Amino acid sequence: MTTDRPAAKPMKSLDDALAQLLGYASMLDGAEQVGTFDADGRVLAQNLVSQLHVPPQDNSSMDGYALRCADVTDLAQALPVSQRIPAGSAGTNLAPMTVARIFTGAPIPPGADAVMMQEDCDVQPDGAVRVKVQPKPGQWIRRAGEDVTRGAVVLAKGARLTPAELGLAASIGMDFLSVARRPRVALFSTGDELVMPGAVAPQDMPPGAIYNSNRFFLKALLKRLGCEVSDLGIVPDRREATIAALRGAAVNHDVILTSGGVSVGEEDHIKPAVESLGHLDLWQIAIKPGKPFAYGRVAAAHFIGLPGNPVSSFVTFLLLVRPFLLKLQGVARLAPPVVAVRADFTWPRADRRREFLRVKRNAAGGLDLFANQSSGVLTSAVWGDGLVDNPLGSTIAPGDVVRFIPFSELMA
Ligand code: AMP
Ligand code: MG
């Protein structure tokens, strides 16, 4: 007798899964004020509009002499110094047929229209200055507002703040910034085989035990993305324990992130546990590594289940969880830049899933492939400096131009 089984639903493509996932990631409520010193990595919650010009006034970009070009008709003639303007002070009207001693950053005195750098001047024994070359109007002057004009939006809502942004915000006088609230993420690992480094020495590891590596990179990645992490440790492979952990994690967290236990084995309890408390909206994606990936809700919290295999966990985090967490904070730019680079390797077997291969740039400007692309080999992610995004059904031959996503972009 044959049983009629419903045809297996085709797995979601990465693009469809990501679009669906981002659809769930509405911005967290509640912005907060943080000191500009402490805002690195945070996301701006409102446009920053400048109340002033930067620089505030025309100023000298050299140590030298400010002068009126029209006064220089004869290079043999020396002009007396009528005032001295160090940075931080303001000069007065420049008397005709005189120059002003001026220093980098000092405001140009009214009447002057150029600066002569001191290397192009001869100071006479009486202190008067002879210029060696004819000055041109505007030379060595930094114009008011050439960096930022008053009223300009210097940083837009949704910008991720890096050190350069902090400097720019400070340059328009901002000592505090309004930023998105940090996502509160509960993190736990599943697996009875997992042992924490430090709990058992390597020589004493019982048969079947492995160290919990996912917990370390996931926590670090979450922190880099501005999250407040509650590390809930390791949950045993039991249905009740998994349910209890999820139920507890749903309180006071925006996101529950788990690794492992999300496949269909008898020891995989995540799927039924989430379904008993809430619902799963996304399950399994046609990528390699990383097919077991789940999204759902447990009470008010987002639930994201990552695969247990370390490389699968790592790659699905970078491709799916990273943009999700950034979108929760209102980040505008979510897709990492993809670079076209020459492959210096062969990838002879086409796969039915889209693959993300661990590769490294070589000195010849091409990409080398890590020899072992198994989803358990974390060395590939350390050796590599990025991923090749290989479309499903595609082989790669040396010389082919492939899509390369640098880890530096994915981990920022
Ligand atoms: P699972 O998805 O739970 O079936 O796990 C798949 C594979 O990943 C198994 O070989 C697990 O031992 C391994 N694994 C699961 N969780 C972790 C972890 N936190 N650290 C290292 N390896 C893990
Ligand atoms: Mg497991």
PDB file of N, CA, C and O in Angstrom, residues 294-326:
ATOM      1  N   ALA A 294      14.995  29.395  11.093  1.00  0.00           N
ATOM      2  CA  ALA A 294      13.580  29.556  11.412  1.00  0.00           C
ATOM      3  C   ALA A 294      13.309  30.954  11.942  1.00  0.00           C
ATOM      4  O   ALA A 294      14.143  31.548  12.639  1.00  0.00           O
ATOM      5  N   TYR A 295      12.134  31.486  11.583  1.00  0.00           N
ATOM      6  CA  TYR A 295      11.659  32.735  12.171  1.00  0.00           C
ATOM      7  C   TYR A 295      10.231  32.523  12.652  1.00  0.00           C
ATOM      8  O   TYR A 295       9.427  31.879  11.976  1.00  0.00           O
ATOM      9  N   GLY A 296       9.922  33.062  13.800  1.00  0.00           N
ATOM     10  CA  GLY A 296       8.546  33.005  14.287  1.00  0.00           C
ATOM     11  C   GLY A 296       8.354  34.007  15.401  1.00  0.00           C
ATOM     12  O   GLY A 296       9.158  34.923  15.593  1.00  0.00           O
ATOM     13  N   ARG A 297       7.279  33.838  16.145  1.00  0.00           N
ATOM     14  CA  ARG A 297       7.011  34.719  17.278  1.00  0.00           C
ATOM     15  C   ARG A 297       6.754  33.868  18.500  1.00  0.00           C
ATOM     16  O   ARG A 297       6.105  32.818  18.417  1.00  0.00           O
ATOM     17  N   VAL A 298       7.272  34.303  19.641  1.00  0.00           N
ATOM     18  CA  VAL A 298       6.900  33.705  20.923  1.00  0.00           C
ATOM     19  C   VAL A 298       6.407  34.874  21.767  1.00  0.00           C
ATOM     20  O   VAL A 298       7.194  35.773  22.087  1.00  0.00           O
ATOM     21  N   ALA A 299       5.125  34.898  22.043  1.00  0.00           N
ATOM     22  CA  ALA A 299       4.489  36.065  22.666  1.00  0.00           C
ATOM     23  C   ALA A 299       4.860  37.296  21.848  1.00  0.00           C
ATOM     24  O   ALA A 299       4.755  37.266  20.626  1.00  0.00           O
ATOM     25  N   ALA A 300       5.348  38.362  22.496  1.00  0.00           N
ATOM     26  CA  ALA A 300       5.630  39.579  21.733  1.00  0.00           C
ATOM     27  C   ALA A 300       7.020  39.567  21.108  1.00  0.00           C
ATOM     28  O   ALA A 300       7.391  40.485  20.389  1.00  0.00           O
ATOM     29  N   ALA A 301       7.817  38.536  21.393  1.00  0.00           N
ATOM     30  CA  ALA A 301       9.213  38.535  20.937  1.00  0.00           C
ATOM     31  C   ALA A 301       9.349  37.895  19.561  1.00  0.00           C
ATOM     32  O   ALA A 301       8.661  36.935  19.228  1.00  0.00           O
ATOM     33  N   HIS A 302      10.283  38.449  18.786  1.00  0.00           N
ATOM     34  CA  HIS A 302      10.674  37.778  17.549  1.00  0.00           C
ATOM     35  C   HIS A 302      11.471  36.547  17.944  1.00  0.00           C
ATOM     36  O   HIS A 302      12.299  36.599  18.861  1.00  0.00           O
ATOM     37  N   PHE A 303      11.268  35.451  17.223  1.00  0.00           N
ATOM     38  CA  PHE A 303      12.093  34.270  17.456  1.00  0.00           C
ATOM     39  C   PHE A 303      12.915  33.991  16.195  1.00  0.00           C
ATOM     40  O   PHE A 303      12.365  33.939  15.087  1.00  0.00           O
ATOM     41  N   ILE A 304      14.216  33.808  16.370  1.00  0.00           N
ATOM     42  CA  ILE A 304      15.055  33.403  15.236  1.00  0.00           C
ATOM     43  C   ILE A 304      15.866  32.187  15.660  1.00  0.00           C
ATOM     44  O   ILE A 304      16.596  32.219  16.665  1.00  0.00           O
ATOM     45  N   GLY A 305      15.704  31.096  14.921  1.00  0.00           N
ATOM     46  CA  GLY A 305      16.450  29.877  15.198  1.00  0.00           C
ATOM     47  C   GLY A 305      17.518  29.661  14.137  1.00  0.00           C
ATOM     48  O   GLY A 305      17.214  29.604  12.944  1.00  0.00           O
ATOM     49  N   LEU A 306      18.770  29.586  14.595  1.00  0.00           N
ATOM     50  CA  LEU A 306      19.882  29.349  13.671  1.00  0.00           C
ATOM     51  C   LEU A 306      20.279  27.887  13.719  1.00  0.00           C
ATOM     52  O   LEU A 306      20.090  27.212  14.735  1.00  0.00           O
ATOM     53  N   PRO A 307      20.888  27.390  12.641  1.00  0.00           N
ATOM     54  CA  PRO A 307      21.385  26.028  12.650  1.00  0.00           C
ATOM     55  C   PRO A 307      22.480  25.848  13.701  1.00  0.00           C
ATOM     56  O   PRO A 307      23.082  26.821  14.159  1.00  0.00           O
ATOM     57  N   GLY A 308      22.735  24.601  14.068  1.00  0.00           N
ATOM     58  CA  GLY A 308      23.758  24.320  15.068  1.00  0.00           C
ATOM     59  C   GLY A 308      25.156  24.286  14.493  1.00  0.00           C
ATOM     60  O   GLY A 308      26.116  24.706  15.145  1.00  0.00           O
ATOM     61  N   ASN A 309      25.286  23.787  13.277  1.00  0.00           N
ATOM     62  CA  ASN A 309      26.627  23.717  12.692  1.00  0.00           C
ATOM     63  C   ASN A 309      27.242  25.104  12.682  1.00  0.00           C
ATOM     64  O   ASN A 309      26.625  26.065  12.191  1.00  0.00           O
ATOM     65  N   PRO A 310      28.452  25.220  13.216  1.00  0.00           N
ATOM     66  CA  PRO A 310      29.012  26.562  13.407  1.00  0.00           C
ATOM     67  C   PRO A 310      29.053  27.435  12.152  1.00  0.00           C
ATOM     68  O   PRO A 310      28.679  28.609  12.220  1.00  0.00           O
ATOM     69  N   VAL A 311      29.480  26.898  11.028  1.00  0.00           N
ATOM     70  CA  VAL A 311      29.573  27.762   9.845  1.00  0.00           C
ATOM     71  C   VAL A 311      28.178  28.157   9.360  1.00  0.00           C
ATOM     72  O   VAL A 311      27.945  29.283   8.917  1.00  0.00           O
ATOM     73  N   SER A 312      27.229  27.234   9.482  1.00  0.00           N
ATOM     74  CA  SER A 312      25.852  27.546   9.084  1.00  0.00           C
ATOM     75  C   SER A 312      25.288  28.650   9.974  1.00  0.00           C
ATOM     76  O   SER A 312      24.607  29.579   9.514  1.00  0.00           O
ATOM     77  N   SER A 313      25.566  28.536  11.246  1.00  0.00           N
ATOM     78  CA  SER A 313      25.116  29.519  12.214  1.00  0.00           C
ATOM     79  C   SER A 313      25.707  30.897  11.888  1.00  0.00           C
ATOM     80  O   SER A 313      25.015  31.909  11.864  1.00  0.00           O
ATOM     81  N   PHE A 314      26.998  30.886  11.638  1.00  0.00           N
ATOM     82  CA  PHE A 314      27.748  32.114  11.343  1.00  0.00           C
ATOM     83  C   PHE A 314      27.218  32.784  10.068  1.00  0.00           C
ATOM     84  O   PHE A 314      26.911  33.972  10.046  1.00  0.00           O
ATOM     85  N   VAL A 315      27.089  32.002   9.012  1.00  0.00           N
ATOM     86  CA  VAL A 315      26.695  32.561   7.716  1.00  0.00           C
ATOM     87  C   VAL A 315      25.239  33.038   7.738  1.00  0.00           C
ATOM     88  O   VAL A 315      24.923  34.115   7.233  1.00  0.00           O
ATOM     89  N   THR A 316      24.345  32.257   8.342  1.00  0.00           N
ATOM     90  CA  THR A 316      22.947  32.700   8.377  1.00  0.00           C
ATOM     91  C   THR A 316      22.799  33.946   9.255  1.00  0.00           C
ATOM     92  O   THR A 316      21.986  34.811   8.976  1.00  0.00           O
ATOM     93  N   PHE A 317      23.613  34.041  10.290  1.00  0.00           N
ATOM     94  CA  PHE A 317      23.577  35.276  11.082  1.00  0.00           C
ATOM     95  C   PHE A 317      23.926  36.463  10.193  1.00  0.00           C
ATOM     96  O   PHE A 317      23.223  37.473  10.167  1.00  0.00           O
ATOM     97  N   LEU A 318      25.044  36.339   9.463  1.00  0.00           N
ATOM     98  CA  LEU A 318      25.509  37.472   8.664  1.00  0.00           C
ATOM     99  C   LEU A 318      24.514  37.850   7.567  1.00  0.00           C
ATOM    100  O   LEU A 318      24.287  39.023   7.293  1.00  0.00           O
ATOM    101  N   LEU A 319      23.926  36.849   6.943  1.00  0.00           N
ATOM    102  CA  LEU A 319      23.063  37.123   5.791  1.00  0.00           C
ATOM    103  C   LEU A 319      21.647  37.521   6.185  1.00  0.00           C
ATOM    104  O   LEU A 319      20.985  38.253   5.455  1.00  0.00           O
ATOM    105  N   LEU A 320      21.160  37.022   7.305  1.00  0.00           N
ATOM    106  CA  LEU A 320      19.752  37.225   7.654  1.00  0.00           C
ATOM    107  C   LEU A 320      19.546  37.986   8.965  1.00  0.00           C
ATOM    108  O   LEU A 320      18.758  38.927   9.033  1.00  0.00           O
ATOM    109  N   VAL A 321      20.242  37.573  10.010  1.00  0.00           N
ATOM    110  CA  VAL A 321      20.012  38.189  11.319  1.00  0.00           C
ATOM    111  C   VAL A 321      20.582  39.606  11.363  1.00  0.00           C
ATOM    112  O   VAL A 321      19.972  40.519  11.923  1.00  0.00           O
ATOM    113  N   ARG A 322      21.744  39.786  10.752  1.00  0.00           N
ATOM    114  CA  ARG A 322      22.361  41.117  10.757  1.00  0.00           C
ATOM    115  C   ARG A 322      21.418  42.166  10.163  1.00  0.00           C
ATOM    116  O   ARG A 322      21.116  43.166  10.837  1.00  0.00           O
ATOM    117  N   PRO A 323      20.933  41.981   8.909  1.00  0.00           N
ATOM    118  CA  PRO A 323      20.007  43.004   8.392  1.00  0.00           C
ATOM    119  C   PRO A 323      18.739  43.135   9.229  1.00  0.00           C
ATOM    120  O   PRO A 323      18.209  44.246   9.379  1.00  0.00           O
ATOM    121  N   PHE A 324      18.276  42.034   9.792  1.00  0.00           N
ATOM    122  CA  PHE A 324      17.073  42.088  10.629  1.00  0.00           C
ATOM    123  C   PHE A 324      17.299  43.002  11.837  1.00  0.00           C
ATOM    124  O   PHE A 324      16.492  43.888  12.136  1.00  0.00           O
ATOM    125  N   LEU A 325      18.417  42.805  12.525  1.00  0.00           N
ATOM    126  CA  LEU A 325      18.707  43.603  13.723  1.00  0.00           C
ATOM    127  C   LEU A 325      18.962  45.067  13.376  1.00  0.00           C
ATOM    128  O   LEU A 325      18.609  45.977  14.134  1.00  0.00           O
ATOM    129  N   LEU A 326      19.575  45.300  12.227  1.00  0.00           N
ATOM    130  CA  LEU A 326      19.806  46.691  11.814  1.00  0.00           C
ATOM    131  C   LEU A 326      18.480  47.365  11.482  1.00  0.00           C
ATOM    132  O   LEU A 326      18.258  48.523  11.831  1.00  0.00           O
TER     133      LEU A 326
END
